[in-house]
Short mmCIF file of C-alpha atoms in Angstrom, two decimals:
data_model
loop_
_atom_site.label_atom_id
_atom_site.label_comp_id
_atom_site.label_asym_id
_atom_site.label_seq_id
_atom_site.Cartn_x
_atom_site.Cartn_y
_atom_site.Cartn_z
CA UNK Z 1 20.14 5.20 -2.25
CA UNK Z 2 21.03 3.08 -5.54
CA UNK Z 3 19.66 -0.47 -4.97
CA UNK Z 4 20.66 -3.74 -7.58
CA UNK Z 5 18.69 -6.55 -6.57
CA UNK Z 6 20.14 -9.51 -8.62
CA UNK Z 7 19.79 -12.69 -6.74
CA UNK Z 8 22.75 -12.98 -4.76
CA UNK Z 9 24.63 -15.57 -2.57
CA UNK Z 10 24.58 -14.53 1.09
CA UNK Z 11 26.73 -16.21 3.52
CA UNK Z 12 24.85 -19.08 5.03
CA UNK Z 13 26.24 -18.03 8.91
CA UNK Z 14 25.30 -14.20 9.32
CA UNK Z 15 26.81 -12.98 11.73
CA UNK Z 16 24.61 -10.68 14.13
CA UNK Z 17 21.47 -12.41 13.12
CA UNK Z 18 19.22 -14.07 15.09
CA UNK Z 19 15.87 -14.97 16.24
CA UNK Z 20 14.53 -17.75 18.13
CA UNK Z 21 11.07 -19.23 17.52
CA UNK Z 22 8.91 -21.34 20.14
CA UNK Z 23 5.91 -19.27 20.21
CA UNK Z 24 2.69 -19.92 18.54
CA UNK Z 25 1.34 -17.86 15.66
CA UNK Z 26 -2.22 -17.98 13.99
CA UNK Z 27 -2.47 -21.54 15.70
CA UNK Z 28 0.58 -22.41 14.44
CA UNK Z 29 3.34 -24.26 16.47
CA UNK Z 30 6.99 -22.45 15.15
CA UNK Z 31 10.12 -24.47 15.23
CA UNK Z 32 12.10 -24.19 17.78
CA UNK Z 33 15.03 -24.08 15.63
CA UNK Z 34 17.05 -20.65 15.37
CA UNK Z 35 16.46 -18.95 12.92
CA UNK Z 36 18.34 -15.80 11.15
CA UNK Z 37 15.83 -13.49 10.29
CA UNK Z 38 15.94 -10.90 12.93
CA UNK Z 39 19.14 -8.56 13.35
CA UNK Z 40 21.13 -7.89 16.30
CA UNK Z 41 24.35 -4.92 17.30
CA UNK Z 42 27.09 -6.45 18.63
CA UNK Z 43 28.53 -3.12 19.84
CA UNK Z 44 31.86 -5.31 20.71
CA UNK Z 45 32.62 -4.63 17.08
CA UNK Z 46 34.14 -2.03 14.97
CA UNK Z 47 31.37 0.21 13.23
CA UNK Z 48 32.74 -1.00 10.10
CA UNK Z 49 31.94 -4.59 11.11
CA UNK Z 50 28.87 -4.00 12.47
CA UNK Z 51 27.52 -1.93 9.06
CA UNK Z 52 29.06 -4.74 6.66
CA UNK Z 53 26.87 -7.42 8.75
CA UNK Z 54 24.08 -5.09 8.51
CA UNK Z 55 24.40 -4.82 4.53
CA UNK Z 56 24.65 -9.01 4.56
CA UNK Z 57 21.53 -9.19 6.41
CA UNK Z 58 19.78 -6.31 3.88
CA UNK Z 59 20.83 -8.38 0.77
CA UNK Z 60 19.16 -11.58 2.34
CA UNK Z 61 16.40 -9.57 3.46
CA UNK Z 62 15.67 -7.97 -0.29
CA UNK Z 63 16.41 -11.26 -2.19
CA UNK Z 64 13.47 -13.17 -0.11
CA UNK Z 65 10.94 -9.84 0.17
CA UNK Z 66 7.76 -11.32 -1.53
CA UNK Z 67 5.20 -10.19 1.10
CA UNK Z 68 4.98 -6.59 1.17
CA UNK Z 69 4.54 -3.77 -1.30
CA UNK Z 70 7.88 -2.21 -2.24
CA UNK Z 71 9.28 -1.53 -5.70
CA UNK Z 72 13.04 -2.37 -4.81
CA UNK Z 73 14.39 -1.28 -8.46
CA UNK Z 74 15.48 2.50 -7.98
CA UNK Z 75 18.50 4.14 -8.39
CA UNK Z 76 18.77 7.70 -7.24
CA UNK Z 77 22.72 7.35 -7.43
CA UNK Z 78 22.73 11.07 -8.70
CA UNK Z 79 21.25 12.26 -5.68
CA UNK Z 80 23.63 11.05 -3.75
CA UNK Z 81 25.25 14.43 -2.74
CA UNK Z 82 21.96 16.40 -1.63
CA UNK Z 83 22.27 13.77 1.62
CA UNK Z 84 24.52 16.33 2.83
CA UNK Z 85 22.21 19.06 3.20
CA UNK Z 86 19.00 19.40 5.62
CA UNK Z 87 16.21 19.43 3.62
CA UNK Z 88 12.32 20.37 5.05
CA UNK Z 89 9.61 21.10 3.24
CA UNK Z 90 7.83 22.39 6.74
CA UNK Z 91 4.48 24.11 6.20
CA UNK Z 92 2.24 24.29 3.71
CA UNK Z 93 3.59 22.97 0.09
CA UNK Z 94 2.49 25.66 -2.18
CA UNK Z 95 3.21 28.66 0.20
CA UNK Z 96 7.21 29.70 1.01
CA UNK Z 97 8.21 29.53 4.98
CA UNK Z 98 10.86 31.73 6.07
CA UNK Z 99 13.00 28.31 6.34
CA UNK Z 100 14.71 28.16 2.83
CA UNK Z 101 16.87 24.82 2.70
CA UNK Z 102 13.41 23.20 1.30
CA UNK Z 103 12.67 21.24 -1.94
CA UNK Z 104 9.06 23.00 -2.58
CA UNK Z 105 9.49 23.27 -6.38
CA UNK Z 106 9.99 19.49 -6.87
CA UNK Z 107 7.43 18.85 -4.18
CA UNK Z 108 4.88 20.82 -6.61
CA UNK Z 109 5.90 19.08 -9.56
CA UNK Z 110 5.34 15.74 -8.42
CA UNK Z 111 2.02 17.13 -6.96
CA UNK Z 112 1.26 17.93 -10.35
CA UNK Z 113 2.13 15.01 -11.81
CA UNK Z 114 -0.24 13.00 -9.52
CA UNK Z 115 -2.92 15.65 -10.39
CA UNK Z 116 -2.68 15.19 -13.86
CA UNK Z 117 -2.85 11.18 -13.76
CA UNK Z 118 -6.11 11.56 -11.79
CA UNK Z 119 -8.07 14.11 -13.95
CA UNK Z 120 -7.35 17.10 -11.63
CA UNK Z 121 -6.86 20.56 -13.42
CA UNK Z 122 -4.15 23.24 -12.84
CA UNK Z 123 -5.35 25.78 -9.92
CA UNK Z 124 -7.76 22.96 -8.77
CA UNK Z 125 -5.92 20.76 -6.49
CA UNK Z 126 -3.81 20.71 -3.39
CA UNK Z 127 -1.44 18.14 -2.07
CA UNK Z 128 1.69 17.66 -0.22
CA UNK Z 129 4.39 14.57 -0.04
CA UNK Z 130 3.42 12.57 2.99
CA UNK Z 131 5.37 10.12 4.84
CA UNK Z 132 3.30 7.41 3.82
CA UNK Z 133 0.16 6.42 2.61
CA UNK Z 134 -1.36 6.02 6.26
CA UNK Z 135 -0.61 9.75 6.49
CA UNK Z 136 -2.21 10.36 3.62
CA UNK Z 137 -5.28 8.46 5.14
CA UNK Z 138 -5.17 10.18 8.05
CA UNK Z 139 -5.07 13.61 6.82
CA UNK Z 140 -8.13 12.82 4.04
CA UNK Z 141 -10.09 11.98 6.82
CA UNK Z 142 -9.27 14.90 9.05
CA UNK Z 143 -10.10 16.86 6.28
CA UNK Z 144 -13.36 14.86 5.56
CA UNK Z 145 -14.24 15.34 9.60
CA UNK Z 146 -13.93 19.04 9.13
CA UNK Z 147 -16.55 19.51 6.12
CA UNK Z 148 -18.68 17.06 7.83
CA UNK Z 149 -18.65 16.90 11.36
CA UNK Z 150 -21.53 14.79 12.31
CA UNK Z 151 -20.97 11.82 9.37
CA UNK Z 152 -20.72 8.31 9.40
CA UNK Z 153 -17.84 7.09 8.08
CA UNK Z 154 -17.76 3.81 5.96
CA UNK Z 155 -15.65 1.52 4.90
CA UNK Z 156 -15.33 -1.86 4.17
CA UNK Z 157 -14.20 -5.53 5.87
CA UNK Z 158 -10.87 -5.11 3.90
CA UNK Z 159 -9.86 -1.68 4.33
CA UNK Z 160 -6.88 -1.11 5.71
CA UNK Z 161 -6.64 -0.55 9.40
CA UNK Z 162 -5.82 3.63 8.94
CA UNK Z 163 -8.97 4.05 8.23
CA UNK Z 164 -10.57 2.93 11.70
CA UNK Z 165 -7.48 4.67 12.91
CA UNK Z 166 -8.78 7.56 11.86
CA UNK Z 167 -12.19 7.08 13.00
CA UNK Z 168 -10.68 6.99 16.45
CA UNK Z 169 -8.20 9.54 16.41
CA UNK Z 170 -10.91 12.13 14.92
CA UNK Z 171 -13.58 10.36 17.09
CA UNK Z 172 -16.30 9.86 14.13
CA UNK Z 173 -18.23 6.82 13.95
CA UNK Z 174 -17.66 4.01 11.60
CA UNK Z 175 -19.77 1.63 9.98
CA UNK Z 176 -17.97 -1.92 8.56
CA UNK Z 177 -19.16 -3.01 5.03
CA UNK Z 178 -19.06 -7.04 3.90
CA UNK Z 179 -17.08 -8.12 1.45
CA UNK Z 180 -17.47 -10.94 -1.24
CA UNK Z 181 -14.84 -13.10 -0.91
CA UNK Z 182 -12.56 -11.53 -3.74
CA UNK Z 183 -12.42 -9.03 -1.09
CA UNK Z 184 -14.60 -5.71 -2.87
CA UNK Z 185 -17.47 -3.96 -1.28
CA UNK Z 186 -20.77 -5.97 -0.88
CA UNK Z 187 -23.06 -2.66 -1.78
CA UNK Z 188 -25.80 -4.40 -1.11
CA UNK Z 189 -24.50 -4.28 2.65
CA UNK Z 190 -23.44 -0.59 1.77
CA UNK Z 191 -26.95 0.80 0.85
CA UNK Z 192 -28.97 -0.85 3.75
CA UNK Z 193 -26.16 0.29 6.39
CA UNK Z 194 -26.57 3.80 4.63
CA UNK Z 195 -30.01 3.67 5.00
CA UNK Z 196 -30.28 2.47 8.35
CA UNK Z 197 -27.48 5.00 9.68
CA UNK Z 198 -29.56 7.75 7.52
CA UNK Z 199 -32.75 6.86 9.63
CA UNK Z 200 -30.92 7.17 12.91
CA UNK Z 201 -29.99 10.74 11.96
CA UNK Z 202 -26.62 10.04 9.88
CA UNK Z 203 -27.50 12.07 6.94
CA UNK Z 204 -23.98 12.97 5.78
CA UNK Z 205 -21.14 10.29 4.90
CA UNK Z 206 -17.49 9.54 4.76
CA UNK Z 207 -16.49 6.84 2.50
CA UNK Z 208 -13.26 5.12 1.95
CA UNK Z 209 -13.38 3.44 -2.09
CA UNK Z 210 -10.15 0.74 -1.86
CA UNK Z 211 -8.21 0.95 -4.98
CA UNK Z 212 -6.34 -2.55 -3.96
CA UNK Z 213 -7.03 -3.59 -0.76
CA UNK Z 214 -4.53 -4.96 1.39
CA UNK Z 215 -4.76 -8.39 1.64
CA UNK Z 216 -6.45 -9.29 -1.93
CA UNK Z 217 -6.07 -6.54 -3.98
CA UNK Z 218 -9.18 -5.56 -4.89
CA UNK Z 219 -11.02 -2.84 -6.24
CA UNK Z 220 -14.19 -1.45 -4.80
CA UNK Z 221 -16.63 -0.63 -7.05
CA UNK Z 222 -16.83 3.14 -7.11
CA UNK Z 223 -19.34 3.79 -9.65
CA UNK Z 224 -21.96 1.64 -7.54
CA UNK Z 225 -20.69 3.68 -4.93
CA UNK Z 226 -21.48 7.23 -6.33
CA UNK Z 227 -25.28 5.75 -7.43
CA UNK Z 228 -26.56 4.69 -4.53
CA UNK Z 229 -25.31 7.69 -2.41
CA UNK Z 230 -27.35 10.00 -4.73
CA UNK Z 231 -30.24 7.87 -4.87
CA UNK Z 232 -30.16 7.72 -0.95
CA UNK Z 233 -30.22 11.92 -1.04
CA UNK Z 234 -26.55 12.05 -0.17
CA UNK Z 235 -25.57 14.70 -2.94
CA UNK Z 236 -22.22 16.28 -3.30
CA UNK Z 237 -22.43 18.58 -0.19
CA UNK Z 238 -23.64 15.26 1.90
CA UNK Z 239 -20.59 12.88 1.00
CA UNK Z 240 -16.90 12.87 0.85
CA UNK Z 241 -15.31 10.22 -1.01
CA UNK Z 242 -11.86 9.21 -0.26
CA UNK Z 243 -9.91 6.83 -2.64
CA UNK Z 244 -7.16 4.88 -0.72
CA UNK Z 245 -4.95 3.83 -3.72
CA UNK Z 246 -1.71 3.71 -1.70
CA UNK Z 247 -0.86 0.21 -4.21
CA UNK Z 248 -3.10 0.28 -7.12
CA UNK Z 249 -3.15 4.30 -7.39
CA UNK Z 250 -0.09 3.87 -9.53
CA UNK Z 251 -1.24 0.48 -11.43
CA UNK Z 252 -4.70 1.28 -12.60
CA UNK Z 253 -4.39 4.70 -14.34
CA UNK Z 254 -1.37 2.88 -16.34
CA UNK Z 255 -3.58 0.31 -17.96
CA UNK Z 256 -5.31 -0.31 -21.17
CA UNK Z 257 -9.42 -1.25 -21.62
CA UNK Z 258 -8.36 -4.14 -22.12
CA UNK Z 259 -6.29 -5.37 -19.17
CA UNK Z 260 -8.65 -3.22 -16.75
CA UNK Z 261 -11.22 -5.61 -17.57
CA UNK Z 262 -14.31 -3.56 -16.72
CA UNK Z 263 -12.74 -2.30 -13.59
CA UNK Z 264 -13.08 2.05 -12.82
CA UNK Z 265 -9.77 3.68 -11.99
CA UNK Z 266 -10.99 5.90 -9.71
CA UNK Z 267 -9.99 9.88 -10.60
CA UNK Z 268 -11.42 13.35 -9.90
CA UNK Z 269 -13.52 12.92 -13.19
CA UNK Z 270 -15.97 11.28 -10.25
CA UNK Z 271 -17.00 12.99 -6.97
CA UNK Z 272 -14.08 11.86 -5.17
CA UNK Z 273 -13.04 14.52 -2.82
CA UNK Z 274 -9.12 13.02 -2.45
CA UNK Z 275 -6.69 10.02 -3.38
CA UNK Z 276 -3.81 9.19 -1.73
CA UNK Z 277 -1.29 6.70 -2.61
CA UNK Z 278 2.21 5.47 -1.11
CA UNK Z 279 5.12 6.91 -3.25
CA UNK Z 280 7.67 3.54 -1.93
CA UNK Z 281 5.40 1.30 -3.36
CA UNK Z 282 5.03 0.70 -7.35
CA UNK Z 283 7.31 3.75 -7.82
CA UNK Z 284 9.99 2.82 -5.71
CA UNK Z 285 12.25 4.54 -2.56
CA UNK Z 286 14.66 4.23 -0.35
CA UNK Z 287 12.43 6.17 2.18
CA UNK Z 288 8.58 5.66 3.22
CA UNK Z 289 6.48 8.53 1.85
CA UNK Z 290 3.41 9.31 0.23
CA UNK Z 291 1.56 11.78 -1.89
CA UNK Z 292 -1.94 13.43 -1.20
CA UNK Z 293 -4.24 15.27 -3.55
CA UNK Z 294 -7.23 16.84 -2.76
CA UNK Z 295 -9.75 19.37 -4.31
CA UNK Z 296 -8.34 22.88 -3.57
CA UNK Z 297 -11.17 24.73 -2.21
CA UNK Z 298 -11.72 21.40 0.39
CA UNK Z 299 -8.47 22.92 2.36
CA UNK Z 300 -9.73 26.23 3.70
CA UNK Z 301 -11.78 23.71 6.36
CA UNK Z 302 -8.05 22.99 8.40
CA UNK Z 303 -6.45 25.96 7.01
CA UNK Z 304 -4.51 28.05 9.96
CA UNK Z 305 -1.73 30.89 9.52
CA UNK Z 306 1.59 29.88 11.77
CA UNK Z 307 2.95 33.04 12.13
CA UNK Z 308 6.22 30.83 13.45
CA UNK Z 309 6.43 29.54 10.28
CA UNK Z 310 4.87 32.31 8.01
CA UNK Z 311 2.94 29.86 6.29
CA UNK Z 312 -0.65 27.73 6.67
CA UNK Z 313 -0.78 24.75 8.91
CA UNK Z 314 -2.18 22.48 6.21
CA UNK Z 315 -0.33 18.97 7.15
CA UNK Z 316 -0.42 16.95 9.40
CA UNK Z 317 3.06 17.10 10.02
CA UNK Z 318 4.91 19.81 10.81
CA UNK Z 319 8.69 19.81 9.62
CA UNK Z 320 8.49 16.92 6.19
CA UNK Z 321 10.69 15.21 4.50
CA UNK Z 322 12.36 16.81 1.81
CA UNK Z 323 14.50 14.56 0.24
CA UNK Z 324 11.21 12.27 -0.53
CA UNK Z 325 10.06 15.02 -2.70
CA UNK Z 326 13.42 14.99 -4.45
CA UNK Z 327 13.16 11.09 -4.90
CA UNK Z 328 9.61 10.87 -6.50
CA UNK Z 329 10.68 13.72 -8.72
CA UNK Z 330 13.40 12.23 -9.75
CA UNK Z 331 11.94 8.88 -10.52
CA UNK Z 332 9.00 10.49 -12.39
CA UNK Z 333 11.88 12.29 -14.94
CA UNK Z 334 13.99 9.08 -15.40
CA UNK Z 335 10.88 6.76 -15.94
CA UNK Z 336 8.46 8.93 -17.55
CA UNK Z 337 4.58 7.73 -18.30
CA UNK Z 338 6.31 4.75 -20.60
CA UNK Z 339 8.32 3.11 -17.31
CA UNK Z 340 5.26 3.41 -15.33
CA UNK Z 341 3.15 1.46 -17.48
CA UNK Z 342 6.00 -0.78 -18.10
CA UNK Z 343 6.21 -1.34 -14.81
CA UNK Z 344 2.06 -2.09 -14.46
CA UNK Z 345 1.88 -4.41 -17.48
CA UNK Z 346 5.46 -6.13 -15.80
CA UNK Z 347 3.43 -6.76 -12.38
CA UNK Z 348 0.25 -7.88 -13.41
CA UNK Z 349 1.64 -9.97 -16.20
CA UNK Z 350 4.41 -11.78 -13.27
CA UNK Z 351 1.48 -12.20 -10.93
CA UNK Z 352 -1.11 -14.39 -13.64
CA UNK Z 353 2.79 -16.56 -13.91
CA UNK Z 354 3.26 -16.68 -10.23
CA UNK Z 355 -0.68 -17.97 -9.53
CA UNK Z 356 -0.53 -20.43 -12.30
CA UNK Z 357 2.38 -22.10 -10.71
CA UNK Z 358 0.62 -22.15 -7.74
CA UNK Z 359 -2.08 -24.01 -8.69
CA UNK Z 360 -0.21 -25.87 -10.99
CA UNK Z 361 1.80 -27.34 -7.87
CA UNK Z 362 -1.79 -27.81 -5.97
CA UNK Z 363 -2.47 -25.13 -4.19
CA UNK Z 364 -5.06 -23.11 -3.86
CA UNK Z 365 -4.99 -19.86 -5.28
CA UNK Z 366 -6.51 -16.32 -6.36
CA UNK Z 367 -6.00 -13.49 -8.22
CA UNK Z 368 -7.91 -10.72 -8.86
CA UNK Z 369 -8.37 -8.97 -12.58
CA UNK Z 370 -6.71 -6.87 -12.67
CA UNK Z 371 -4.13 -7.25 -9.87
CA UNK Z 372 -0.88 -7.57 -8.81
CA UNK Z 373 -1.65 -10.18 -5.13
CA UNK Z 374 -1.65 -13.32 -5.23
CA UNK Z 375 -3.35 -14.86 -2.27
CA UNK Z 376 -2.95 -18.41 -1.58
CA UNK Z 377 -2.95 -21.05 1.33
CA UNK Z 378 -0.91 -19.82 4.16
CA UNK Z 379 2.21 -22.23 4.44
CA UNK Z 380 2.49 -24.39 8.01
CA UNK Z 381 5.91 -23.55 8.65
CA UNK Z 382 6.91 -20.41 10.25
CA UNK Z 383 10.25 -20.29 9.55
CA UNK Z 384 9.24 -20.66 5.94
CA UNK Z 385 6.80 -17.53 6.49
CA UNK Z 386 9.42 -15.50 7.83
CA UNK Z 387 12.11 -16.51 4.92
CA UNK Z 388 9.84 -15.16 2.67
CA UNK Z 389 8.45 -11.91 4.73
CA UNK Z 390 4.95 -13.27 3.89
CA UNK Z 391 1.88 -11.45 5.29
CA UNK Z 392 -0.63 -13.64 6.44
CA UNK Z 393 -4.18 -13.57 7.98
CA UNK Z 394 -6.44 -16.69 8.61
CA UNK Z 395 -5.40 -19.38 6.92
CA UNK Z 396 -4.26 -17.17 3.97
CA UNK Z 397 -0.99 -15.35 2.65
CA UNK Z 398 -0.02 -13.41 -0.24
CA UNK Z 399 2.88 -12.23 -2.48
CA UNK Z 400 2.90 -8.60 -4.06
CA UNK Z 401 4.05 -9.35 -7.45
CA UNK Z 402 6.00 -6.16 -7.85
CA UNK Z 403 8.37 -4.59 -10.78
CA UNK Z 404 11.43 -5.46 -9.04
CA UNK Z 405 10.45 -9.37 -8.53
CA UNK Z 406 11.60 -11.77 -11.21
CA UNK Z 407 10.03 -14.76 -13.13
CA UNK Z 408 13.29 -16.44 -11.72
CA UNK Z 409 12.42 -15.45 -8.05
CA UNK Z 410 8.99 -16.43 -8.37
CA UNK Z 411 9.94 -19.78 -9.44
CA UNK Z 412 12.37 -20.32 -7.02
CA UNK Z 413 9.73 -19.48 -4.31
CA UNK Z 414 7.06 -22.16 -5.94
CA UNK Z 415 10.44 -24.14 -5.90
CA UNK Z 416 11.21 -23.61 -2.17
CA UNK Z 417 6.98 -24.08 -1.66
CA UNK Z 418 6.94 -27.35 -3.12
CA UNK Z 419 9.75 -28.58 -0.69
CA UNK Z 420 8.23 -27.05 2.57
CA UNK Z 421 5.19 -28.64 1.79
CA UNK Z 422 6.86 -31.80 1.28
CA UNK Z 423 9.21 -31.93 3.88
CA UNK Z 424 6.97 -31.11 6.65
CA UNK Z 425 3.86 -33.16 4.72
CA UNK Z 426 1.87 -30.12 4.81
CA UNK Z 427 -2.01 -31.10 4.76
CA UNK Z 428 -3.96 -28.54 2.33
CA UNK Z 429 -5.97 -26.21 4.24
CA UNK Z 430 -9.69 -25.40 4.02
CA UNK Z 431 -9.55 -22.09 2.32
CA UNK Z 432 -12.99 -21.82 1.10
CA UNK Z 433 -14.25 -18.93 3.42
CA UNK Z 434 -11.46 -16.93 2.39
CA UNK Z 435 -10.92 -18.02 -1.49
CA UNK Z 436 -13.98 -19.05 -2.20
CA UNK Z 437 -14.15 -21.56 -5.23
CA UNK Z 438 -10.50 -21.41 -5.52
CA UNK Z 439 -9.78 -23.60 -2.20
CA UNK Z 440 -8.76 -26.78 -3.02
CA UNK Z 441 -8.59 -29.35 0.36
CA UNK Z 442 -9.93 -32.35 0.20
CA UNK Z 443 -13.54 -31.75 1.21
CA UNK Z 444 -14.14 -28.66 -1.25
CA UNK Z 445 -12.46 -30.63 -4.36
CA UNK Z 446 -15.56 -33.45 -3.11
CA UNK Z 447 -17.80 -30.92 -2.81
CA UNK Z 448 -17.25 -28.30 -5.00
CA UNK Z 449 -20.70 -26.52 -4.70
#
């Protein structure tokens, strides 16, 4: 449950560790070479054996995590001894089951907590601790199908892929919205798509506003959003907005004017009808959950009595994690509104270090303001990609800068960069399409227009 992240030296031979590449990714041959990024049970062993190679390969696995979301500074030490006990929050959050080993009262404060950083008065929001932010998704849009059966829902080139999950789970139609290439909504797209649905009989809509999207993170603009849905005719009781801020949820509200940078932090001040965002991301867990809000009165459109439960049906899962509750909780009362922002300032200010280095060592590279990805030219060497944990699409990848990543570690992986590119004489990619201005390949630095 307590995690140090310092980097550490990890056997070179790990035992019970293995994974051969040969195959070819994103047009990209892999080295055959074997490689020790995968890990394997050799049930031979003692269990003792067999956990201590597991922690190796965890402590090589954290020290080179650079491509995905996750805070890994927590320490809920002092929780250590509720593992021993079952804990379910099953049913609805706000409304005591007849099952009693539950953690509802922290559950409730952390909803509160998220309702108060998003403008949402006492007695006018509901929520619950999800799983994860896709559940969080998934249950804003089940909710969003209910109030308006027949709408469209929208969404843009860069949303992530819950959202069309969704769509087809709850079968409702979905419309795709452009991007520019810094990866935010195109509402130029937006309004003639919403038009030309509205003519073919759409008159209601669904629309997801990304507060970081995936790949770049980037913001959607949300005001331009709200405007041209009322200009359109699509008042309040036409359109349900849902903000997916499973990343930035927890960056943007923590910011000054200043390093916002003209950007909206979308909040129930707007018509948003729900936010979600992923509690093991920014704020940091040893479990993957989640947290929900949504405008109270929006529930009574999925709300069902379980008399097996003696309690609504309100989630979409049935029996939840409890001990998430009790993690966000207690990382709320050790960090406090000061470590948050901290922790904001920390990321954004690591990620402007990381991109400058970047580009600095010639590659191309972008970063959003304000944001926390830095997207850059995907390295052509898979081994190197799976080192690293990098995500990748196209001929792009990114790093998270996150609070748990150092100046030191980002260094060391411009460092490591540098010698990939050199050992295998890399030749720059064409990035343009992706990165816009920012690609730097031979042709585009000719050409720059």
């Amino acid at each position: 449950l307590n995690a140090v992240h310092s980097r550490v030296a990890v056997p070179t031979s790990r035992v019970g560790v293995s994974r051969t590449l040969g195959t070819s990714v994103g047009g990209m041959k892999e080295s055959r070479a074997s490689c020790t990024y995968d890990f394997t049970i050799d049930e031979s062993l003692p269990t003792e054996d067999i956990l201590n190679q597991y922690e190796k390969h965890l402590q090589d696995r954290t020290e080179h995590h650079l491509g995905y979301p996750y805070n890994l500074n927590f320490d809920h030490a002092a929780l250590h001894h509720l593992m021993e006990y079952s804990i379910n929050n099953l049913g609805d959050p706000f409304q005591t089951s007849n099952y009693g080993v539950h953690s509802r009262a922290f559950e409730q404060a952390v909803l509160k907590y998220f309702a108060d950083l998003w403008g949402l008065p006492d007695g006018q929001f509901w929520g619950y601790v999800t799983s994860c932010g896709t559940e969080g998704n998934l249950h804003a849009f089940y909710v969003a199908r209910e109030m308006l059966p027949n709408a469209m829902i929208y969404c843009t080139e860069e949303t992530h892929y819950s959202v069309l999950k969704a769509a087809d789970y709850y079968r409702v139609k979905a419309t795709v919205v452009k991007v520019n290439f810094r990866g935010e909504m195109d509402v130029v797209d937006f309004e003639e798509k919403l038009k030309a649905n509205k003519e073919k009989g759409f008159d209601t809509a669904i629309v997801n506003v990304n507060c970081g999207t995936t790949v770049k993170g980037a913001v959607d603009p949300i005001i331009d959003v709200v405007d041209i849905l009322e200009r359109n005719g699509f008042d309040d009781s036409k359109h349900f907005i849902h903000v997916d801020g499973a990343l930035f949820g927890m960056i943007l509200p923590h910011l000054s004017e200043s390093k916002l940078a003209g950007t909206t932090t979308p909040d129930f001040q707007l018509p948003v009808k729900s936010i979600s965002v992923s509690g093991h991301k920014m704020m940091g867990c040893p479990v993957p959950c989640g947290v929900i809000i949504h405008r109270k009165e929006n529930i009574d459109a999925i709300s069902n009595h379980i008399a097996y439960l003696n309690s609504p049906d309100t989630t979409i899962m049935g029996s939840r994690n409890g001990h998430a509750s009790l993690f966000l909780w207690h990382t709320i009362r050790t960090k406090g509104l000061e470590g948050f922002r901290s922790d904001a300032k920390k990321s954004i200010k690591n990620a402007g270090h990381l991109c400058a280095k970047l580009k600095d060592a010639g590659f191309g590279a972008l970063l959003n303001n304000p944001s926390n990805t830095v997207v850059f030219e995907k390295p052509q060497d898979m081994d190197f990609i799976l080192k690293w944990q990098l995500a990748c699409t196209g001929n792009i990848a990114h790093v998270v800068v996150m609070p748990s990543h150092t100046i030191e570690t980002l260094e060391w992986f411009v460092d490591d960069l540098v010698a990939a590119r050199k050992k295998g004489n890399w030749k720059t990619l064409c990035i343009r399409d992706d990165l816009g201005q920012a690609c730097v390949c031979e042709e585009c630095r000719s050409s720059p227009s």
